[in-house]
mmCIF file of C-alpha atoms in Angstrom:
data_model
loop_
_atom_site.group_PDB
_atom_site.id
_atom_site.type_symbol
_atom_site.label_atom_id
_atom_site.label_comp_id
_atom_site.label_asym_id
_atom_site.label_seq_id
_atom_site.Cartn_x
_atom_site.Cartn_y
_atom_site.Cartn_z
ATOM 1 C CA ASP I 214 -18.738 5.707 19.605
ATOM 2 C CA GLU I 215 -20.911 7.314 17.019
ATOM 3 C CA ILE I 216 -21.590 10.276 18.861
ATOM 4 C CA GLY I 217 -18.001 11.057 19.543
ATOM 5 C CA ALA I 218 -16.851 10.655 15.870
ATOM 6 C CA LEU I 219 -19.728 12.651 14.301
ATOM 7 C CA PRO I 220 -18.587 16.229 15.114
ATOM 8 C CA GLU I 221 -15.401 15.685 13.454
ATOM 9 C CA LEU I 222 -17.012 14.129 10.388
ATOM 10 C CA VAL I 223 -19.568 17.161 10.173
ATOM 11 C CA LYS I 224 -16.715 19.489 10.604
ATOM 12 C CA ARG I 225 -14.831 18.204 7.684
ATOM 13 C CA MET I 226 -17.950 18.347 5.661
ATOM 14 C CA HIS I 227 -18.646 22.039 6.616
ATOM 15 C CA ASN I 228 -15.070 22.983 5.560
ATOM 16 C CA GLN I 229 -15.589 21.419 2.214
ATOM 17 C CA VAL I 230 -18.927 23.314 1.753
ATOM 18 C CA GLY I 231 -17.345 26.415 2.866
ATOM 19 C CA ALA I 232 -20.984 27.912 3.540
ATOM 20 C CA ALA I 233 -21.052 30.746 6.083
ATOM 21 C CA ASP I 234 -24.651 29.889 6.965
ATOM 22 C CA TYR I 235 -24.120 26.214 7.209
ATOM 23 C CA ARG I 236 -25.521 25.673 10.606
ATOM 24 C CA MET I 237 -25.408 22.062 12.566
ATOM 25 C CA GLN I 238 -25.423 21.496 16.362
ATOM 26 C CA MET I 239 -24.754 18.504 18.539
ATOM 27 C CA MET I 240 -27.330 17.534 20.978
ATOM 28 C CA PRO I 241 -27.372 15.715 24.125
ATOM 29 C CA ALA I 242 -30.025 13.156 24.776
ATOM 30 C CA SER I 243 -31.979 15.450 26.941
ATOM 31 C CA GLU I 244 -32.025 17.848 23.797
ATOM 32 C CA VAL I 245 -33.017 15.068 21.400
ATOM 33 C CA LYS I 246 -35.912 14.308 23.875
ATOM 34 C CA LYS I 247 -37.287 17.561 23.715
ATOM 35 C CA ALA I 248 -37.369 17.493 19.902
ATOM 36 C CA LEU I 249 -38.526 13.790 19.499
ATOM 37 C CA PRO I 250 -40.300 12.862 22.631
ATOM 38 C CA LEU I 251 -40.753 9.124 21.758
ATOM 39 C CA ILE I 252 -36.920 8.373 21.505
ATOM 40 C CA GLY I 253 -35.593 5.467 23.567
ATOM 41 C CA PRO I 254 -33.042 5.320 26.428
ATOM 42 C CA ASP I 255 -30.452 3.730 24.273
ATOM 43 C CA VAL I 256 -30.282 7.127 22.182
ATOM 44 C CA SER I 257 -27.153 9.140 23.681
ATOM 45 C CA GLY I 258 -27.408 12.268 21.588
ATOM 46 C CA GLY I 259 -27.572 13.292 18.021
ATOM 47 C CA SER I 260 -26.897 16.149 15.600
ATOM 48 C CA TYR I 261 -29.519 18.683 14.028
ATOM 49 C CA CYS I 262 -29.044 20.867 10.884
ATOM 50 C CA PRO I 263 -32.154 23.203 9.885
ATOM 51 C CA HIS I 264 -31.309 22.383 6.373
ATOM 52 C CA ASP I 265 -31.862 18.919 6.253
ATOM 53 C CA GLY I 266 -35.062 17.482 4.354
ATOM 54 C CA HIS I 267 -36.253 14.610 2.399
ATOM 55 C CA VAL I 268 -38.588 14.039 -0.568
ATOM 56 C CA ASN I 269 -41.464 11.716 -1.487
ATOM 57 C CA SER I 270 -40.038 9.677 -4.335
ATOM 58 C CA LEU I 271 -43.292 8.880 -5.898
ATOM 59 C CA ARG I 272 -44.114 12.562 -5.949
ATOM 60 C CA THR I 273 -40.731 13.505 -7.194
ATOM 61 C CA PHE I 274 -41.187 11.234 -10.108
ATOM 62 C CA ARG I 275 -44.312 12.475 -10.924
ATOM 63 C CA ALA I 276 -43.123 16.096 -10.835
ATOM 64 C CA PHE I 277 -40.398 15.326 -13.246
ATOM 65 C CA HIS I 278 -42.998 14.196 -15.715
ATOM 66 C CA THR I 279 -45.115 17.060 -14.976
ATOM 67 C CA GLY I 280 -41.889 19.144 -16.006
ATOM 68 C CA PHE I 281 -41.253 17.272 -18.883
ATOM 69 C CA LYS I 282 -44.946 18.257 -20.255
ATOM 70 C CA ALA I 283 -44.483 22.119 -19.147
ATOM 71 C CA PHE I 284 -40.728 22.245 -20.946
ATOM 72 C CA GLY I 285 -41.557 20.260 -24.089
ATOM 73 C CA VAL I 286 -39.383 17.204 -23.416
ATOM 74 C CA ASP I 287 -39.766 14.052 -25.246
ATOM 75 C CA TYR I 288 -39.621 11.048 -22.947
ATOM 76 C CA PHE I 289 -38.909 7.658 -24.296
ATOM 77 C CA PRO I 290 -39.183 4.890 -21.857
ATOM 78 C CA GLU I 291 -38.105 1.376 -22.438
ATOM 79 C CA ARG I 292 -35.561 2.407 -24.906
ATOM 80 C CA PRO I 293 -32.020 1.071 -23.813
ATOM 81 C CA VAL I 294 -29.265 2.732 -25.654
ATOM 82 C CA SER I 295 -26.719 0.008 -27.157
ATOM 83 C CA ALA I 296 -24.453 2.197 -29.168
ATOM 84 C CA ILE I 297 -23.664 5.787 -29.492
ATOM 85 C CA SER I 298 -21.645 7.409 -32.708
ATOM 86 C CA LYS I 299 -21.007 10.728 -33.869
ATOM 87 C CA ARG I 300 -21.358 11.913 -37.757
ATOM 88 C CA GLY I 301 -21.089 15.272 -38.962
ATOM 89 C CA GLY I 302 -21.765 16.981 -35.524
ATOM 90 C CA GLU I 303 -24.677 14.884 -34.677
ATOM 91 C CA PHE I 304 -24.904 12.106 -32.083
ATOM 92 C CA ARG I 305 -26.538 9.068 -33.151
ATOM 93 C CA LEU I 306 -28.076 6.762 -30.306
ATOM 94 C CA THR I 307 -29.066 3.329 -31.161
ATOM 95 C CA THR I 308 -32.253 1.828 -29.560
ATOM 96 C CA PRO I 309 -34.170 -1.286 -30.054
ATOM 97 C CA GLN I 310 -37.072 1.020 -31.314
ATOM 98 C CA GLY I 311 -34.971 3.096 -33.687
ATOM 99 C CA GLU I 312 -32.285 5.728 -33.791
ATOM 100 C CA LEU I 313 -32.236 8.980 -31.836
ATOM 101 C CA ARG I 314 -30.336 11.859 -32.838
ATOM 102 C CA ALA I 315 -29.045 15.021 -30.906
ATOM 103 C CA ALA I 316 -26.378 17.700 -31.028
ATOM 104 C CA LYS I 317 -25.565 17.093 -27.390
ATOM 105 C CA VAL I 318 -25.648 13.930 -25.235
ATOM 106 C CA VAL I 319 -25.683 13.865 -21.421
ATOM 107 C CA LEU I 320 -24.921 10.412 -20.003
ATOM 108 C CA ALA I 321 -27.133 10.149 -17.045
ATOM 109 C CA ALA I 322 -27.832 6.597 -16.980
ATOM 110 C CA GLY I 323 -26.542 5.809 -13.560
ATOM 111 C CA ASN I 324 -24.424 2.554 -13.168
ATOM 112 C CA ALA I 325 -24.977 1.903 -16.964
ATOM 113 C CA ASN I 326 -22.813 5.015 -17.516
ATOM 114 C CA GLN I 327 -19.734 2.571 -17.105
ATOM 115 C CA THR I 328 -20.625 0.762 -20.429
ATOM 116 C CA LEU I 329 -21.982 3.786 -22.265
ATOM 117 C CA ALA I 330 -19.177 6.504 -21.281
ATOM 118 C CA PRO I 331 -16.392 4.580 -23.489
ATOM 119 C CA MET I 332 -18.479 4.970 -26.584
ATOM 120 C CA VAL I 333 -18.042 8.695 -26.477
ATOM 121 C CA GLY I 334 -14.347 8.797 -25.136
ATOM 122 C CA LEU I 335 -15.243 9.074 -21.597
ATOM 123 C CA HIS I 336 -15.123 6.472 -18.561
ATOM 124 C CA ALA I 337 -17.279 6.464 -15.558
ATOM 125 C CA PRO I 338 -15.791 3.876 -12.874
ATOM 126 C CA MET I 339 -18.790 2.835 -10.762
ATOM 127 C CA GLY I 340 -18.672 0.784 -7.531
ATOM 128 C CA PRO I 341 -22.457 0.278 -7.014
ATOM 129 C CA THR I 342 -23.959 -1.344 -3.690
ATOM 130 C CA ARG I 343 -27.013 -2.979 -2.965
ATOM 131 C CA GLY I 344 -29.306 -1.797 0.042
ATOM 132 C CA GLN I 345 -32.305 -2.856 1.767
ATOM 133 C CA ILE I 346 -35.267 -1.012 2.903
ATOM 134 C CA VAL I 347 -38.055 -1.867 5.551
ATOM 135 C CA VAL I 348 -41.310 -0.142 5.402
ATOM 136 C CA THR I 349 -43.899 -0.272 8.183
ATOM 137 C CA GLU I 350 -47.507 0.253 8.445
ATOM 138 C CA ARG I 351 -49.036 3.816 8.803
ATOM 139 C CA THR I 352 -48.648 5.411 12.295
ATOM 140 C CA MET I 353 -49.189 8.616 14.146
ATOM 141 C CA PRO I 354 -46.874 11.516 13.058
ATOM 142 C CA PHE I 355 -43.727 11.423 15.459
ATOM 143 C CA LEU I 356 -40.675 12.258 13.042
ATOM 144 C CA PRO I 357 -40.801 15.570 11.643
ATOM 145 C CA HIS I 358 -37.120 15.403 10.541
ATOM 146 C CA PRO I 359 -35.524 12.753 8.536
ATOM 147 C CA LEU I 360 -32.802 10.619 10.420
ATOM 148 C CA THR I 361 -30.038 8.973 8.736
ATOM 149 C CA THR I 362 -31.516 5.528 9.022
ATOM 150 C CA ILE I 363 -35.175 6.375 9.471
ATOM 151 C CA ARG I 364 -37.880 8.793 7.971
ATOM 152 C CA GLN I 365 -41.562 9.277 8.250
ATOM 153 C CA THR I 366 -43.454 9.676 5.003
ATOM 154 C CA ASP I 367 -46.304 12.192 4.898
ATOM 155 C CA GLU I 368 -48.644 9.253 4.582
ATOM 156 C CA GLY I 369 -47.547 7.898 7.991
ATOM 157 C CA THR I 370 -45.410 4.935 6.880
ATOM 158 C CA VAL I 371 -42.003 4.468 8.487
ATOM 159 C CA MET I 372 -38.846 3.720 5.978
ATOM 160 C CA ILE I 373 -36.154 1.987 7.836
ATOM 161 C CA GLY I 374 -32.844 1.146 6.294
ATOM 162 C CA ASP I 375 -29.177 1.886 5.467
ATOM 163 C CA SER I 376 -27.576 -1.175 4.521
ATOM 164 C CA ARG I 377 -24.679 -1.612 2.339
ATOM 165 C CA GLU I 378 -23.683 -4.879 0.455
ATOM 166 C CA GLU I 379 -21.424 -5.692 -2.438
ATOM 167 C CA GLU I 380 -24.010 -7.942 -4.020
ATOM 168 C CA LEU I 381 -25.796 -6.675 -7.257
ATOM 169 C CA ASP I 382 -28.839 -9.072 -7.316
ATOM 170 C CA ASP I 383 -31.753 -6.905 -6.214
ATOM 171 C CA ARG I 384 -34.108 -9.726 -6.449
ATOM 172 C CA THR I 385 -33.490 -11.360 -3.068
ATOM 173 C CA LEU I 386 -33.264 -10.031 0.516
ATOM 174 C CA LYS I 387 -31.157 -10.964 3.478
ATOM 175 C CA HIS I 388 -33.672 -11.244 6.438
ATOM 176 C CA SER I 389 -30.500 -10.906 8.787
ATOM 177 C CA ILE I 390 -29.925 -7.552 7.589
ATOM 178 C CA SER I 391 -33.633 -6.493 7.744
ATOM 179 C CA ALA I 392 -33.618 -7.899 11.382
ATOM 180 C CA VAL I 393 -30.618 -5.768 12.394
ATOM 181 C CA MET I 394 -32.091 -2.427 10.783
ATOM 182 C CA ALA I 395 -35.354 -3.143 12.468
ATOM 183 C CA ASP I 396 -33.899 -3.837 15.768
ATOM 184 C CA ARG I 397 -31.799 -0.641 15.652
ATOM 185 C CA ALA I 398 -35.035 1.317 14.685
ATOM 186 C CA GLN I 399 -37.000 0.048 17.786
ATOM 187 C CA ARG I 400 -34.058 0.631 20.031
ATOM 188 C CA MET I 401 -34.213 4.478 18.773
ATOM 189 C CA PHE I 402 -38.042 4.662 18.822
ATOM 190 C CA PRO I 403 -39.338 1.691 20.977
ATOM 191 C CA HIS I 404 -42.984 2.279 20.176
ATOM 192 C CA LEU I 405 -41.973 1.131 16.480
ATOM 193 C CA ALA I 406 -41.792 -2.574 17.773
ATOM 194 C CA ARG I 407 -45.643 -2.493 17.895
ATOM 195 C CA LEU I 408 -45.858 -1.967 14.067
ATOM 196 C CA ASN I 409 -46.399 -4.286 11.233
ATOM 197 C CA VAL I 410 -43.924 -4.381 8.404
ATOM 198 C CA VAL I 411 -45.912 -4.173 5.209
ATOM 199 C CA ARG I 412 -43.190 -4.438 2.611
ATOM 200 C CA SER I 413 -39.354 -4.727 2.163
ATOM 201 C CA TRP I 414 -37.198 -4.693 -0.903
ATOM 202 C CA ALA I 415 -33.616 -4.412 -2.070
ATOM 203 C CA GLY I 416 -32.336 -1.940 -4.575
ATOM 204 C CA ILE I 417 -28.863 -1.094 -6.260
ATOM 205 C CA ARG I 418 -27.315 2.390 -5.535
ATOM 206 C CA VAL I 419 -25.941 4.422 -8.393
ATOM 207 C CA MET I 420 -22.409 4.743 -6.793
ATOM 208 C CA PRO I 421 -19.176 6.076 -8.394
ATOM 209 C CA GLN I 422 -16.092 4.191 -7.375
ATOM 210 C CA ASP I 423 -15.135 6.669 -4.459
ATOM 211 C CA GLY I 424 -18.587 7.699 -3.555
ATOM 212 C CA PHE I 425 -18.144 11.310 -5.025
ATOM 213 C CA PRO I 426 -19.786 12.631 -8.248
ATOM 214 C CA ILE I 427 -18.455 12.349 -11.802
ATOM 215 C CA TYR I 428 -18.880 15.222 -14.173
ATOM 216 C CA ASP I 429 -17.027 15.052 -17.172
ATOM 217 C CA GLN I 430 -16.946 16.062 -20.830
ATOM 218 C CA SER I 431 -15.474 14.370 -24.059
ATOM 219 C CA GLU I 432 -12.385 15.562 -25.789
ATOM 220 C CA SER I 433 -12.897 13.133 -28.479
ATOM 221 C CA HIS I 434 -16.534 13.679 -29.068
ATOM 222 C CA PRO I 435 -17.263 17.101 -28.325
ATOM 223 C CA GLY I 436 -20.854 17.763 -27.078
ATOM 224 C CA ALA I 437 -20.857 14.530 -25.029
ATOM 225 C CA PHE I 438 -21.025 14.722 -21.322
ATOM 226 C CA VAL I 439 -21.067 12.314 -18.351
ATOM 227 C CA ALA I 440 -22.963 13.046 -14.997
ATOM 228 C CA CYS I 441 -23.457 10.351 -12.184
ATOM 229 C CA CYS I 442 -23.688 10.539 -8.520
ATOM 230 C CA HIS I 443 -25.215 8.608 -5.695
ATOM 231 C CA SER I 444 -27.036 11.719 -3.899
ATOM 232 C CA GLY I 445 -29.190 12.871 -6.855
ATOM 233 C CA VAL I 446 -31.698 14.549 -4.560
ATOM 234 C CA THR I 447 -29.353 16.465 -2.618
ATOM 235 C CA LEU I 448 -27.184 17.704 -5.455
ATOM 236 C CA ALA I 449 -30.300 18.418 -7.626
ATOM 237 C CA SER I 450 -29.841 21.968 -7.314
ATOM 238 C CA ASN I 451 -26.548 21.798 -8.485
ATOM 239 C CA HIS I 452 -27.395 19.886 -11.599
ATOM 240 C CA ALA I 453 -30.462 22.143 -12.289
ATOM 241 C CA PHE I 454 -28.708 25.505 -11.931
ATOM 242 C CA ASP I 455 -24.955 24.972 -12.672
ATOM 243 C CA VAL I 456 -24.416 21.678 -14.569
ATOM 244 C CA ALA I 457 -27.404 22.201 -16.851
ATOM 245 C CA ARG I 458 -26.193 25.696 -17.686
ATOM 246 C CA MET I 459 -22.568 24.472 -18.408
ATOM 247 C CA VAL I 460 -23.834 21.807 -20.712
ATOM 248 C CA ALA I 461 -26.098 24.354 -22.545
ATOM 249 C CA GLN I 462 -23.098 26.574 -22.810
ATOM 250 C CA GLY I 463 -21.150 23.683 -24.320
ATOM 251 C CA ALA I 464 -18.232 23.515 -21.667
ATOM 252 C CA LEU I 465 -17.915 22.436 -17.978
ATOM 253 C CA GLU I 466 -16.214 25.200 -15.927
ATOM 254 C CA PRO I 467 -13.040 23.464 -14.187
ATOM 255 C CA GLU I 468 -13.156 26.036 -11.369
ATOM 256 C CA LEU I 469 -16.689 24.432 -10.251
ATOM 257 C CA VAL I 470 -16.595 20.933 -11.267
ATOM 258 C CA GLY I 471 -13.042 20.211 -12.313
ATOM 259 C CA ALA I 472 -12.189 17.937 -8.867
ATOM 260 C CA PHE I 473 -15.123 15.655 -9.924
ATOM 261 C CA SER I 474 -13.696 14.588 -13.269
ATOM 262 C CA ALA I 475 -12.934 10.821 -13.870
ATOM 263 C CA ARG I 476 -9.269 11.713 -14.457
ATOM 264 C CA ARG I 477 -8.949 11.586 -10.441
ATOM 265 C CA PHE I 478 -8.934 7.817 -10.857
ATOM 266 C CA GLY I 479 -6.128 7.530 -13.293
ATOM 267 C CA GLY I 480 -5.992 4.287 -15.402
ATOM 268 C CA ASN I 481 -7.395 2.234 -12.509
ATOM 269 C CA GLY I 482 -11.116 3.276 -12.703
ATOM 270 C CA ALA I 483 -11.779 1.876 -15.978
ATOM 271 C CA ALA I 484 -10.848 -1.398 -14.853
ATOM 272 C CA ASN I 485 -13.551 -1.714 -12.295
ATOM 273 C CA HIS I 486 -16.419 -4.430 -13.413
ATOM 274 C CA SER I 487 -19.573 -3.612 -11.749
ATOM 275 C CA GLY I 488 -21.789 -5.966 -13.699
ATOM 276 C CA TYR I 489 -23.463 -2.938 -15.504
#
């Protein structure tokens, strides 16, 4: 029973956050109906948090590049790093288009960190999963808040999906999985059954082995850091205001991120083979 298990899950999350102003409420179907009039009869209740939100991924990507220009960041696309070494206090990164040099290096390459991290004395045990998304044609605004499995973009399209598979091939789709997601969506909002699907795709999630972020610094290569997580948007403020500050200062603060060191995996994490 999803509704029955949700309060306990949220309670554990609240205790971990430890925030006094963290507000969440469980809502019966009647209250959900008031907030979302188009829900179907199969919806038995829900949870609501006023802090929930989502972003448009294309606009976020554009905002990154706008920020790059504003802060004088050099962006080098299509330059995969094949080797990292350190000589005389300077890191040297080998790419097909030549060598890049830097005083500090932050490995934020997602699942590829599993290959790059050992080059600087670190490890990043990853356990990536594949997920599928179904997108409908544009429709009238009906969903002002993001849900766990459904959200409506500001252009009007509806994004459906929360699948998790162990497979790592993002070139194919399993229509049986898309069908289950679509059926669940139209049970939640019956009017979605009338919409056409305009596109669907699969993607590989950046996912540490245990699902929690990995933040670490190298003892053998001072100045090298690793940062990887699944929830990049959710954790963006931590990265911008805390992790970036610590990297700039030259050391991570154990009281803030010590629990997220890859040392928590012991010697087993490095043995994981994710295909990256």
